[in-house]
Amino acid sequence: MYAALVGNLDGQNSGIAYYTGLSDYSHFKCLYFFLGPAADHLNYKNEYLIRNDELFFTLMKLRQNKSYIEIDITFTVHRTSVGKVFRTWMDNFMYYPFKEIDLFLGQ
């Protein structure tokens, strides 16, 4: 069985910052809760990952442009599953909440 990765980084702010760009684990959890409870009710079946880790590797892909193969090796999940999870998080959970945010406040 798969062991959760992001939970292992709780208290290791440099690891969270390196992989996601967020300053610490509490900011990661805030982002997870901001994206809403719908993440816990996704329609695809994934027996190996918890939702926190799905968000974590989505952020890893965005920040570091990790390939599906790198994520596959790190999380021990097939790369087709990695692609499906990444697209689902981007299309369903990140695009809509963030499209309303003005990224150029004060300019």
XYZ file of C-alpha atoms in Angstrom:
107
model
C 0.000 0.000 0.000
C 1.104 3.524 -0.763
C 2.363 5.798 2.034
C 1.220 9.427 1.921
C 4.008 11.774 0.881
C 2.731 15.248 1.684
C 1.915 14.264 5.272
C 5.563 13.314 5.732
C 6.512 16.913 4.953
C 4.465 18.385 7.809
C 6.973 20.469 9.766
C 9.476 20.522 6.910
C 8.740 23.941 5.473
C 11.677 23.851 3.075
C 10.300 20.676 1.458
C 6.821 22.134 1.037
C 8.261 25.379 -0.340
C 10.585 23.550 -2.726
C 7.935 21.279 -4.202
C 4.880 23.564 -4.166
C 5.935 27.178 -3.654
C 3.741 27.371 -0.548
C 5.547 28.476 2.592
C 4.491 25.618 4.876
C 2.164 22.675 5.436
C -0.565 24.844 6.975
C -0.728 26.907 3.766
C -0.980 23.681 1.789
C -3.902 22.549 3.979
C -5.569 25.969 3.586
C -5.322 25.656 -0.189
C -6.778 22.154 -0.040
C -9.746 23.359 2.030
C -10.176 26.450 -0.178
C -10.659 24.223 -3.201
C -13.620 22.721 -1.446
C -15.116 19.507 -0.222
C -15.912 18.411 -3.776
C -12.364 17.071 -4.010
C -13.340 14.324 -1.591
C -16.124 13.196 -3.925
C -14.343 12.794 -7.240
C -15.856 10.339 -9.707
C -12.686 8.560 -10.799
C -11.375 5.616 -8.842
C -7.890 5.872 -7.421
C -7.015 3.253 -4.831
C -3.455 4.349 -4.190
C -3.476 8.089 -3.546
C -5.142 10.243 -0.958
C -6.578 13.557 -2.170
C -3.903 15.609 -0.386
C -1.208 13.837 -2.376
C -3.096 14.364 -5.624
C -3.089 18.103 -4.980
C 0.546 17.896 -3.891
C 1.756 16.301 -7.113
C -0.421 18.668 -9.148
C 1.430 21.559 -7.498
C 4.753 19.767 -8.061
C 3.936 19.480 -11.762
C 2.983 23.151 -11.988
C 5.946 24.509 -10.019
C 8.723 22.240 -11.232
C 7.321 20.909 -14.499
C 7.830 17.347 -13.295
C 7.108 14.760 -15.961
C 4.410 12.154 -15.445
C 7.176 9.542 -15.250
C 8.929 11.402 -12.396
C 5.665 11.662 -10.489
C 4.911 8.013 -11.294
C 8.216 6.969 -9.707
C 7.845 9.261 -6.679
C 4.259 8.260 -5.872
C 4.298 4.689 -7.249
C 1.265 5.348 -9.436
C 1.031 4.613 -13.159
C 1.679 7.656 -15.353
C -1.736 7.396 -17.049
C -3.310 7.770 -13.601
C -1.014 10.716 -12.936
C -2.246 12.405 -16.117
C -5.889 11.761 -15.271
C -5.497 13.118 -11.751
C -3.550 16.183 -12.928
C -6.135 17.088 -15.574
C -8.997 16.586 -13.131
C -7.447 18.859 -10.513
C -6.572 21.518 -13.081
C -9.875 21.470 -14.952
C -12.311 20.911 -12.095
C -10.761 22.229 -8.927
C -8.166 24.852 -9.688
C -9.272 26.672 -12.817
C -12.666 27.911 -11.650
C -11.766 29.161 -8.142
C -8.598 30.894 -9.333
C -9.955 32.477 -12.497
C -11.830 35.011 -10.352
C -8.708 36.187 -8.505
C -7.095 39.391 -9.717
C -3.411 38.474 -9.810
C -2.356 42.074 -10.425
C -3.836 43.759 -7.365
C -2.670 47.302 -6.805
C -1.247 47.861 -10.259
